[in-house]
Short mmCIF file of C-alpha atoms in Angstrom, two decimals:
data_model
loop_
_atom_site.label_atom_id
_atom_site.label_comp_id
_atom_site.label_asym_id
_atom_site.label_seq_id
_atom_site.Cartn_x
_atom_site.Cartn_y
_atom_site.Cartn_z
CA MET V 24 0.17 0.00 -0.05
CA SER V 25 1.26 3.40 -0.97
CA GLY V 26 -1.05 5.44 1.24
CA LYS V 27 0.00 7.07 4.48
CA ILE V 28 -2.16 8.03 7.43
CA THR V 29 -0.99 10.64 9.98
CA VAL V 30 -2.91 11.44 13.21
CA ILE V 31 -2.25 15.04 14.42
CA GLY V 32 -2.42 16.90 17.51
CA LEU V 33 -3.57 20.62 16.72
CA GLY V 34 -2.67 21.89 20.32
CA PRO V 35 -5.10 23.97 22.55
CA GLY V 36 -6.34 26.38 19.93
CA SER V 37 -3.91 29.27 19.05
CA LEU V 38 -1.64 28.32 15.85
CA SER V 39 1.41 29.62 17.96
CA GLN V 40 0.83 26.40 20.18
CA LEU V 41 0.81 24.19 16.97
CA THR V 42 4.39 22.46 16.55
CA PRO V 43 6.28 22.81 13.30
CA GLU V 44 6.19 19.05 13.12
CA ALA V 45 2.38 19.07 12.88
CA ALA V 46 2.34 22.16 10.67
CA ASP V 47 4.56 20.33 8.31
CA ALA V 48 2.42 17.03 8.42
CA LEU V 49 -0.76 18.99 7.89
CA GLN V 50 0.82 20.68 4.70
CA ALA V 51 1.88 17.27 3.35
CA ALA V 52 -1.92 15.79 3.37
CA ASP V 53 -4.07 15.35 0.37
CA VAL V 54 -7.27 15.08 2.67
CA VAL V 55 -7.81 15.94 6.37
CA TYR V 56 -10.51 14.37 8.41
CA GLY V 57 -11.50 15.69 11.79
CA TYR V 58 -14.73 17.24 13.91
CA GLY V 59 -15.64 20.48 12.02
CA PRO V 60 -14.40 22.98 14.61
CA TYR V 61 -11.09 21.47 14.65
CA LEU V 62 -10.96 21.52 10.82
CA ASP V 63 -11.60 25.13 10.96
CA ARG V 64 -8.13 25.66 12.85
CA VAL V 65 -6.12 23.92 10.19
CA PRO V 66 -4.40 26.43 7.83
CA ALA V 67 -5.81 26.23 4.44
CA ARG V 68 -3.73 24.86 1.63
CA ALA V 69 -4.81 24.95 -2.01
CA GLY V 70 -5.82 21.36 -3.42
CA GLN V 71 -6.41 19.82 -0.03
CA ARG V 72 -9.70 18.55 0.90
CA ARG V 73 -11.47 18.47 4.18
CA GLU V 74 -13.68 15.75 5.44
CA ALA V 75 -15.81 17.20 8.32
CA SER V 76 -17.74 14.69 10.71
CA ASP V 77 -19.74 15.13 13.85
CA ASN V 78 -18.40 14.97 17.37
CA GLY V 79 -19.13 11.28 18.55
CA ALA V 80 -18.59 9.67 15.13
CA GLU V 81 -14.85 8.97 15.88
CA ILE V 82 -14.71 5.18 14.92
CA ASP V 83 -16.65 5.93 11.54
CA ARG V 84 -14.30 8.91 10.80
CA ALA V 85 -11.14 6.74 11.42
CA SER V 86 -12.55 3.98 9.45
CA ARG V 87 -13.27 6.26 6.36
CA ALA V 88 -9.95 7.99 6.78
CA LEU V 89 -8.11 4.39 7.00
CA THR V 90 -9.94 3.41 3.77
CA GLU V 91 -8.87 6.39 1.92
CA ALA V 92 -5.12 5.88 2.92
CA ALA V 93 -5.38 2.16 1.93
CA ASN V 94 -6.74 3.55 -1.41
CA GLY V 95 -3.17 5.37 -1.77
CA ALA V 96 -4.01 9.11 -0.17
CA SER V 97 -2.08 10.89 2.21
CA VAL V 98 -4.61 11.50 4.91
CA ALA V 99 -4.49 13.44 7.95
CA VAL V 100 -6.67 13.06 11.14
CA VAL V 101 -6.70 15.98 13.28
CA SER V 102 -7.74 16.50 17.08
CA GLY V 103 -7.54 19.31 19.30
CA GLY V 104 -4.90 19.40 21.97
CA ASP V 105 -3.19 16.08 21.75
CA HIS V 106 -5.13 13.22 19.88
CA GLY V 107 -3.57 10.71 22.19
CA VAL V 108 -5.53 12.06 25.22
CA PHE V 109 -9.34 10.91 24.78
CA ALA V 110 -9.12 11.42 21.10
CA MET V 111 -8.45 10.27 17.95
CA ALA V 112 -5.30 8.31 18.08
CA ALA V 113 -7.06 5.65 19.99
CA ALA V 114 -9.94 5.75 17.60
CA VAL V 115 -7.88 5.30 14.55
CA CYS V 116 -5.93 2.29 16.43
CA GLU V 117 -9.13 0.59 17.29
CA ALA V 118 -10.59 1.06 13.77
CA LEU V 119 -7.49 -0.22 12.26
CA GLU V 120 -7.59 -3.48 14.59
CA ARG V 121 -11.27 -3.96 13.63
CA GLY V 122 -10.69 -3.45 9.77
CA PRO V 123 -9.27 -5.78 7.12
CA ASN V 124 -5.98 -7.07 7.72
CA GLY V 125 -4.25 -4.98 4.98
CA TRP V 126 -4.78 -1.80 7.13
CA ARG V 127 -2.05 -3.28 9.57
CA GLU V 128 0.46 -2.58 6.59
CA LEU V 129 -0.48 1.07 6.39
CA ASP V 130 2.20 3.82 7.14
CA LEU V 131 0.88 5.13 10.18
CA ALA V 132 2.40 8.01 12.00
CA VAL V 133 1.16 9.92 15.22
CA VAL V 134 2.23 13.57 15.63
CA PRO V 135 1.75 14.78 19.28
CA GLY V 136 0.54 18.19 20.58
CA VAL V 137 0.04 20.17 23.80
CA THR V 138 -2.91 18.58 25.41
CA SER V 139 -5.56 20.78 27.15
CA MET V 140 -4.60 20.18 30.94
CA LEU V 141 -0.94 21.32 30.19
CA ALA V 142 -2.16 24.65 28.72
CA VAL V 143 -4.74 25.20 31.47
CA ALA V 144 -2.04 24.57 34.04
CA ALA V 145 0.15 26.92 32.51
CA ARG V 146 -2.35 29.82 32.56
CA VAL V 147 -2.38 29.44 36.22
CA GLY V 148 1.09 28.55 37.30
CA ALA V 149 1.80 24.51 38.00
CA PRO V 150 -1.14 22.82 39.46
CA LEU V 151 0.30 19.49 37.75
CA GLY V 152 3.79 19.87 39.33
CA HIS V 153 3.30 16.64 41.14
CA ASP V 154 1.54 13.50 40.65
CA PHE V 155 -1.75 13.52 38.97
CA CYS V 156 -4.33 11.57 37.18
CA THR V 157 -6.35 12.30 33.81
CA LEU V 158 -9.66 11.28 33.73
CA SER V 159 -12.56 11.54 31.17
CA LEU V 160 -16.01 12.11 32.91
CA SER V 161 -17.69 10.81 29.98
CA ASP V 162 -19.88 7.89 30.69
CA ASN V 163 -20.61 7.10 27.19
CA LEU V 164 -17.79 4.77 26.96
CA LYS V 165 -17.50 3.45 30.51
CA PRO V 166 -19.99 2.81 33.34
CA TRP V 167 -20.52 5.86 35.73
CA THR V 168 -19.61 3.46 38.81
CA VAL V 169 -16.05 3.19 37.21
CA VAL V 170 -15.88 7.06 37.08
CA GLU V 171 -16.70 7.44 40.58
CA GLN V 172 -14.28 4.39 41.84
CA ARG V 173 -11.58 6.30 39.89
CA LEU V 174 -12.41 9.73 41.32
CA GLN V 175 -12.20 8.13 44.74
CA ALA V 176 -9.10 6.26 44.14
CA ALA V 177 -7.25 9.16 42.83
CA ALA V 178 -8.32 11.80 45.58
CA SER V 179 -7.51 9.25 48.37
CA ALA V 180 -4.08 8.52 47.21
CA GLY V 181 -3.10 12.24 46.81
CA PHE V 182 -3.18 12.57 43.04
CA VAL V 183 -4.15 16.07 41.46
CA ILE V 184 -6.99 15.40 39.13
CA ALA V 185 -7.55 16.72 35.57
CA LEU V 186 -11.02 16.26 34.15
CA TYR V 187 -11.56 15.96 30.34
CA ASN V 188 -15.17 15.95 28.77
CA PRO V 189 -16.66 17.18 31.86
CA ILE V 190 -20.33 18.06 30.80
CA SER V 191 -22.35 18.04 27.57
CA ARG V 192 -26.17 18.41 26.88
CA ALA V 193 -26.55 14.59 27.19
CA ARG V 194 -24.36 14.52 30.40
CA PRO V 195 -25.59 17.40 32.54
CA TRP V 196 -25.15 16.22 36.08
CA GLN V 197 -22.02 14.31 35.95
CA LEU V 198 -19.41 17.01 36.89
CA GLN V 199 -21.53 18.18 39.96
CA ARG V 200 -21.78 14.57 41.16
CA ALA V 201 -17.95 14.21 40.83
CA PHE V 202 -17.45 17.57 42.90
CA GLU V 203 -19.68 15.92 45.65
CA ILE V 204 -17.56 12.75 45.50
CA LEU V 205 -14.30 14.80 45.73
CA ARG V 206 -15.76 16.95 48.68
CA GLY V 207 -15.82 13.58 50.77
CA HIS V 208 -11.92 13.21 50.38
CA LEU V 209 -10.37 16.49 49.93
CA PRO V 210 -10.31 19.81 51.91
CA ALA V 211 -12.92 22.38 51.55
CA ASP V 212 -10.45 24.83 50.22
CA THR V 213 -8.89 22.68 47.61
CA PRO V 214 -8.42 24.70 44.37
CA VAL V 215 -10.41 23.84 41.42
CA VAL V 216 -9.36 25.31 38.11
CA PHE V 217 -11.89 25.63 35.35
CA GLY V 218 -10.02 26.55 32.00
CA HIS V 219 -12.54 27.35 29.16
CA GLY V 220 -11.18 27.52 25.55
CA VAL V 221 -7.67 28.02 26.38
CA GLY V 222 -5.60 29.50 23.73
CA ARG V 223 -8.62 30.54 21.70
CA ALA V 224 -10.91 33.67 21.68
CA GLY V 225 -13.21 33.97 24.64
CA GLU V 226 -10.57 32.20 26.94
CA ARG V 227 -11.90 32.22 30.45
CA ILE V 228 -9.92 30.88 33.61
CA LEU V 229 -11.80 30.63 36.81
CA ILE V 230 -10.34 29.54 40.29
CA ALA V 231 -12.82 28.29 42.96
CA ARG V 232 -12.54 26.34 46.21
CA LEU V 233 -13.87 22.92 46.13
CA GLU V 234 -16.40 23.49 48.60
CA SER V 235 -18.43 25.89 46.13
CA ALA V 236 -17.38 24.85 42.96
CA HIS V 237 -20.35 23.80 40.85
CA GLY V 238 -21.00 21.82 37.45
CA SER V 239 -22.50 24.94 35.91
CA GLN V 240 -19.30 26.61 35.71
CA ALA V 241 -18.01 24.32 33.16
CA ASP V 242 -19.09 23.67 29.59
CA MET V 243 -17.94 21.23 26.68
CA ALA V 244 -14.77 23.27 26.24
CA THR V 245 -13.54 23.43 29.51
CA CYS V 246 -10.85 21.59 31.14
CA ILE V 247 -10.73 21.05 34.86
CA ILE V 248 -8.00 20.68 37.32
CA VAL V 249 -8.79 19.58 40.94
CA GLY V 250 -5.90 20.27 43.27
CA SER V 251 -4.61 17.77 45.98
CA SER V 252 -4.29 18.66 49.56
CA GLU V 253 -0.85 19.82 48.93
CA THR V 254 -1.75 22.26 46.14
CA ARG V 255 -1.40 26.12 46.79
CA VAL V 256 -3.12 29.32 45.83
CA LEU V 257 -0.84 32.40 45.77
CA ALA V 258 -2.46 35.72 45.63
CA ARG V 259 -1.04 38.24 43.39
CA SER V 260 -1.47 42.16 43.50
CA ASN V 261 -1.34 42.55 39.86
CA GLY V 262 -2.63 39.51 38.23
CA PRO V 263 -4.71 36.23 38.91
CA ALA V 264 -3.57 34.28 41.85
CA LEU V 265 -0.99 31.38 41.07
CA VAL V 266 -1.93 27.90 41.65
CA TYR V 267 0.75 25.29 41.94
CA THR V 268 1.45 22.03 43.50
CA PRO V 269 4.76 21.82 45.04
CA ARG V 270 7.13 19.01 43.71
CA SER V 271 7.70 17.68 47.23
CA ILE V 272 5.19 16.57 49.70
CA GLY V 273 5.22 18.59 53.03
CA ALA V 274 7.05 21.44 51.33
CA PHE V 275 5.12 23.96 53.65
CA SER V 276 4.37 21.90 56.57
CA THR V 277 5.96 23.28 59.84
CA MET K 17 9.08 46.09 38.75
CA SER K 18 9.84 46.01 35.04
CA GLY K 19 11.34 42.62 34.80
CA LYS K 20 9.65 39.69 33.34
CA ILE K 21 10.14 35.72 33.98
CA THR K 22 8.89 33.31 31.42
CA VAL K 23 8.83 29.45 32.27
CA ILE K 24 9.12 27.53 28.98
CA GLY K 25 8.64 24.12 28.02
CA LEU K 26 11.09 22.86 25.29
CA GLY K 27 9.29 19.86 24.17
CA PRO K 28 10.72 16.14 23.88
CA GLY K 29 13.85 17.19 22.33
CA SER K 30 13.72 17.66 18.41
CA LEU K 31 13.06 21.56 17.66
CA SER K 32 10.12 20.28 15.33
CA GLN K 33 8.39 19.86 18.41
CA LEU K 34 9.08 23.22 20.00
CA THR K 35 5.89 25.43 19.73
CA PRO K 36 6.26 28.98 17.84
CA GLU K 37 5.14 30.50 21.29
CA ALA K 38 7.91 28.86 22.94
CA ALA K 39 10.44 29.63 20.31
CA ASP K 40 9.19 33.27 20.23
CA ALA K 41 9.54 33.53 23.98
CA LEU K 42 13.22 32.08 23.94
CA GLN K 43 14.06 34.88 21.39
CA ALA K 44 12.74 37.52 23.86
CA ALA K 45 14.82 36.53 26.78
CA ASP K 46 18.12 38.50 27.66
CA VAL K 47 19.00 35.41 30.01
CA VAL K 48 18.04 31.85 29.86
CA TYR K 49 18.20 29.85 33.04
CA GLY K 50 18.08 25.80 33.00
CA TYR K 51 19.80 22.44 33.54
CA GLY K 52 22.87 22.50 31.18
CA PRO K 53 21.62 19.82 28.68
CA TYR K 54 18.13 21.64 28.23
CA LEU K 55 20.11 24.83 27.69
CA ASP K 56 22.08 23.04 24.71
CA ARG K 57 18.80 22.80 22.93
CA VAL K 58 17.82 26.32 22.89
CA PRO K 59 18.49 28.10 19.37
CA ALA K 60 21.41 30.42 19.88
CA ARG K 61 20.95 34.09 19.87
CA ALA K 62 23.42 36.88 19.90
CA GLY K 63 23.80 38.83 23.05
CA GLN K 64 21.50 36.26 24.89
CA ARG K 65 23.24 35.10 28.26
CA ARG K 66 22.88 31.37 29.55
CA GLU K 67 22.97 30.05 33.03
CA ALA K 68 23.36 26.51 33.34
CA SER K 69 23.09 24.74 36.81
CA ASP K 70 23.03 21.22 37.77
CA ASN K 71 20.31 18.66 37.75
CA GLY K 72 18.62 18.88 41.34
CA ALA K 73 19.38 22.48 41.89
CA GLU K 74 15.77 23.45 40.79
CA ILE K 75 14.69 25.90 43.50
CA ASP K 76 18.08 27.61 43.76
CA ARG K 77 18.09 28.13 40.08
CA ALA K 78 14.60 29.58 40.27
CA SER K 79 15.49 31.96 42.83
CA ARG K 80 18.55 33.24 40.88
CA ALA K 81 16.18 33.73 37.89
CA LEU K 82 13.46 35.31 40.09
CA THR K 83 16.08 37.82 41.74
CA GLU K 84 17.46 38.72 38.16
CA ALA K 85 13.76 39.35 36.79
CA ALA K 86 13.24 41.57 39.94
CA ASN K 87 16.16 43.54 38.78
CA GLY K 88 14.53 44.46 35.42
CA ALA K 89 15.81 41.77 33.09
CA SER K 90 13.63 39.57 30.83
CA VAL K 91 14.51 36.14 32.20
CA ALA K 92 13.58 32.69 30.29
CA VAL K 93 13.56 29.25 32.61
CA VAL K 94 13.46 26.22 30.51
CA SER K 95 12.61 22.54 31.13
CA GLY K 96 12.68 19.78 28.77
CA GLY K 97 9.02 18.58 27.67
CA ASP K 98 6.66 20.65 29.56
CA HIS K 99 7.94 22.50 32.69
CA GLY K 100 4.49 21.86 34.30
CA VAL K 101 5.07 18.06 34.74
CA PHE K 102 7.57 17.56 37.56
CA ALA K 103 9.84 20.46 36.55
CA MET K 104 10.67 23.96 36.60
CA ALA K 105 7.13 25.85 36.64
CA ALA K 106 6.55 24.49 40.09
CA ALA K 107 9.84 25.40 41.30
CA VAL K 108 9.56 28.86 39.98
CA CYS K 109 6.24 29.15 41.85
CA GLU K 110 7.57 27.68 45.09
CA ALA K 111 10.60 29.70 45.27
CA LEU K 112 8.45 33.07 44.33
CA GLU K 113 6.25 31.99 47.34
CA ARG K 114 9.35 31.62 49.50
CA GLY K 115 11.02 34.83 48.23
CA PRO K 116 10.41 38.57 49.05
CA ASN K 117 6.89 39.88 48.75
CA GLY K 118 7.85 42.10 45.94
CA TRP K 119 8.31 38.83 43.71
CA ARG K 120 4.66 38.39 43.85
CA GLU K 121 4.15 41.56 41.43
CA LEU K 122 6.44 40.22 38.93
CA ASP K 123 5.32 39.55 35.47
CA LEU K 124 5.29 35.76 35.11
CA ALA K 125 4.24 34.00 32.14
CA VAL K 126 4.17 30.11 31.50
CA VAL K 127 4.55 28.62 28.15
CA PRO K 128 3.58 24.90 27.87
CA GLY K 129 5.16 22.20 25.84
CA VAL K 130 4.79 18.53 24.61
CA THR K 131 5.47 16.61 27.78
CA SER K 132 7.37 13.50 27.46
CA MET K 133 4.54 10.98 27.93
CA LEU K 134 2.79 12.32 24.87
CA ALA K 135 5.61 12.11 22.69
CA VAL K 136 6.27 8.44 23.91
CA ALA K 137 2.54 7.68 23.49
CA ALA K 138 2.62 9.02 20.02
CA ARG K 139 5.47 6.72 18.87
CA VAL K 140 3.62 3.45 19.67
CA GLY K 141 0.07 4.44 18.94
CA ALA K 142 -2.13 5.70 21.59
CA PRO K 143 -1.60 4.12 24.93
CA LEU K 144 -2.93 7.17 27.04
CA GLY K 145 -6.23 6.88 25.03
CA HIS K 146 -8.36 6.27 28.23
CA ASP K 147 -7.74 7.41 31.91
CA PHE K 148 -4.15 7.43 33.12
CA CYS K 149 -2.00 8.62 36.05
CA THR K 150 1.22 10.13 35.70
CA LEU K 151 3.83 9.46 38.63
CA SER K 152 7.38 10.65 39.40
CA LEU K 153 9.16 7.59 40.77
CA SER K 154 11.69 9.93 42.44
CA ASP K 155 11.64 9.41 46.31
CA ASN K 156 13.73 12.45 46.80
CA LEU K 157 10.62 14.64 47.14
CA LYS K 158 8.18 12.26 48.78
CA PRO K 159 8.46 9.10 50.91
CA TRP K 160 8.85 5.78 48.93
CA THR K 161 5.69 4.30 50.88
CA VAL K 162 3.75 7.15 49.16
CA VAL K 163 4.90 6.04 45.67
CA GLU K 164 3.70 2.39 46.66
CA GLN K 165 0.41 3.59 47.67
CA ARG K 166 0.07 5.42 44.47
CA LEU K 167 1.15 2.71 42.05
CA GLN K 168 -1.34 0.28 43.71
CA ALA K 169 -4.35 2.61 43.57
CA ALA K 170 -3.60 3.59 40.12
CA ALA K 171 -3.14 -0.03 39.02
CA SER K 172 -6.15 -1.13 41.01
CA ALA K 173 -8.53 1.52 39.64
CA GLY K 174 -7.72 0.85 36.09
CA PHE K 175 -5.71 3.88 35.10
CA VAL K 176 -2.81 3.45 32.66
CA ILE K 177 0.51 4.69 34.24
CA ALA K 178 3.15 6.98 33.09
CA LEU K 179 6.25 6.98 35.06
CA TYR K 180 8.73 9.86 35.00
CA ASN K 181 12.23 10.06 36.56
CA PRO K 182 12.09 6.09 36.70
CA ILE K 183 15.83 5.72 37.64
CA SER K 184 19.09 7.38 38.47
CA ARG K 185 22.51 6.59 40.05
CA ALA K 186 21.21 7.57 43.36
CA ARG K 187 17.86 5.64 42.77
CA PRO K 188 18.72 2.34 41.36
CA TRP K 189 16.14 -0.01 42.77
CA GLN K 190 12.87 1.92 42.81
CA LEU K 191 11.63 0.86 39.06
CA GLN K 192 12.38 -2.76 39.54
CA ARG K 193 10.32 -2.55 42.69
CA ALA K 194 7.58 -0.62 41.04
CA PHE K 195 7.15 -3.34 38.34
CA GLU K 196 6.98 -6.05 41.19
CA ILE K 197 4.02 -3.76 42.78
CA LEU K 198 2.33 -3.55 39.32
CA ARG K 199 2.50 -7.43 38.86
CA GLY K 200 0.54 -7.96 41.84
CA HIS K 201 -2.44 -5.85 40.30
CA LEU K 202 -2.16 -6.25 36.50
CA PRO K 203 -2.00 -9.31 34.02
CA ALA K 204 1.18 -10.84 32.92
CA ASP K 205 0.99 -9.42 29.45
CA THR K 206 -0.01 -5.95 30.12
CA PRO K 207 2.29 -3.73 27.67
CA VAL K 208 4.91 -1.71 29.19
CA VAL K 209 6.67 0.72 26.93
CA PHE K 210 10.02 2.29 27.50
CA GLY K 211 10.46 5.42 25.45
CA HIS K 212 14.26 6.52 25.66
CA GLY K 213 15.12 9.90 24.51
CA VAL K 214 12.18 10.41 22.23
CA GLY K 215 12.82 13.20 19.69
CA ARG K 216 16.22 12.98 20.18
CA ALA K 217 19.44 11.42 18.68
CA GLY K 218 19.74 7.62 19.92
CA GLU K 219 15.93 7.42 20.39
CA ARG K 220 14.86 3.86 21.49
CA ILE K 221 11.49 2.48 22.03
CA LEU K 222 11.03 -0.75 23.82
CA ILE K 223 7.84 -2.86 24.42
CA ALA K 224 7.87 -5.21 26.85
CA ARG K 225 5.52 -7.36 28.86
CA LEU K 226 4.84 -6.48 32.63
CA GLU K 227 6.04 -9.98 33.73
CA SER K 228 9.51 -9.60 32.25
CA ALA K 229 9.85 -5.81 32.42
CA HIS K 230 12.94 -5.15 34.51
CA GLY K 231 14.28 -1.63 35.81
CA SER K 232 17.39 -2.29 33.84
CA GLN K 233 15.71 -1.50 30.65
CA ALA K 234 15.41 2.37 31.62
CA ASP K 235 17.73 5.09 32.25
CA MET K 236 17.17 8.62 33.49
CA ALA K 237 16.12 9.69 30.05
CA THR K 238 13.27 7.15 29.69
CA CYS K 239 9.80 7.77 30.16
CA ILE K 240 7.63 4.45 30.90
CA ILE K 241 4.14 3.78 30.08
CA VAL K 242 2.47 0.80 31.72
CA GLY K 243 -0.90 -0.35 30.18
CA SER K 244 -4.03 -1.31 32.18
CA SER K 245 -5.64 -4.70 31.55
CA GLU K 246 -7.56 -2.93 28.64
CA THR K 247 -4.49 -1.89 26.64
CA ARG K 248 -3.74 -3.80 23.23
CA VAL K 249 -0.83 -4.68 21.32
CA LEU K 250 -1.25 -5.00 17.87
CA ALA K 251 1.69 -6.71 15.76
CA ARG K 252 2.21 -5.21 12.10
CA SER K 253 4.04 -6.85 9.48
CA ASN K 254 6.08 -3.83 8.57
CA GLY K 255 6.76 -1.93 11.58
CA PRO K 256 6.71 -1.99 15.23
CA ALA K 257 3.67 -3.17 17.24
CA LEU K 258 0.98 -0.47 17.74
CA VAL K 259 0.00 -0.35 21.66
CA TYR K 260 -3.29 1.54 22.40
CA THR K 261 -5.92 1.61 25.02
CA PRO K 262 -9.46 1.74 23.39
CA ARG K 263 -11.70 4.92 24.61
CA SER K 264 -14.32 2.55 25.90
CA ILE K 265 -14.10 -0.12 28.79
CA GLY K 266 -14.81 -3.54 27.26
CA ALA K 267 -14.43 -2.47 23.54
CA PHE K 268 -13.14 -6.02 22.74
CA SER K 269 -14.91 -8.32 25.23
CA THR K 270 -17.18 -10.92 23.88
#
């Protein structure tokens, strides 16, 4: 087979956070597959085709991209942030495994990007400076009981927690329930960072205390970081507070 | 204060994985602070000073950088990968909190990068495609008992696990002990990905089974990803195996 499929992470939003490697791979593609809003971010190139599909149609999108690559095209598949985190890279691998044996011979490359939690963390300081867990709150792909068990395990063990896919029209209550669970394991003043649309127009950062954090403070484009009992908030006179988790446990204990 | 301090993630190694935002921030700095091997990766600019320091001297390096910024310089502090993950961003925040009150007024910016686990994951497919934990194995900054508890909590709860700082001359046995603990919680054929120096000359990727994974397969420049019981290995005739974690639990159960 002469085709090629490249899965590309676009970064959080701004083109200034798109790596040169990703930009080059986008330029080289005959056709780009992706969720519409992500495709809109891809710099235009004459002669390059775009295949937009809906959010939620990941395996189907991956199968169509693999089919076209198997037919000889140079195909790019894009995700926002890093496609390796709850995104298209795993969908392409799964579609490849489920597809014809010939697909296993395809030239497949994966180009990483800056994932959302890193961009949100950078905006407020360094909340991911110590051990952390990264968890999708979507119960479309796993039972909600598993989400609850993982939240409890992560908070009890002292991990900072980054939450992806916190809320959607079809999943309106899960984030609020997650906060309730975490309040059973973490101090009331644990910082919660809501990062909406980081790197894009309309970016908003909100820092709350766990005791008053509410699901309504997030939307589909929000990535949330819940601190551990070690995470610190440092007020500043001329800017937003710094939120960071010291590299060492007990750094500020007396 | 007129100075500025910018903490910059250099990405895994290759300049093709350095974001334009990070490249611009590096160009704008009067002086760059960092661990020597990271400084060597920064593109040269006439008139820019470099302040190399040893690995392990993070708080001292951060304090010196903050002092110079407080004196009016435009200062960059660099880390490999993303400085927000077990690296300089938290050290700068901690030094700032411990320092003179005036430092809180400094203009501080944090520029994210592609962290090591994302680059390693991209090389083999998508092992981080489902919930995962990111854990430093260094017991310099936390008790080893905490590391063991976190490994057990993460594996029991079904998280994929990314391990940073797996081994060093002063910490020779910790990684092997971590594998022994994980063997108590995960199937023998759980894939373990060793990514050495990804994005740099001498890059090596090794895929092992947990039952035979050994600490001696890693060095200081290795990032390790241990799968969950859901993680799949897909042999390919014309390249290395794909390793990925399906987005949904039980994707391949009958």
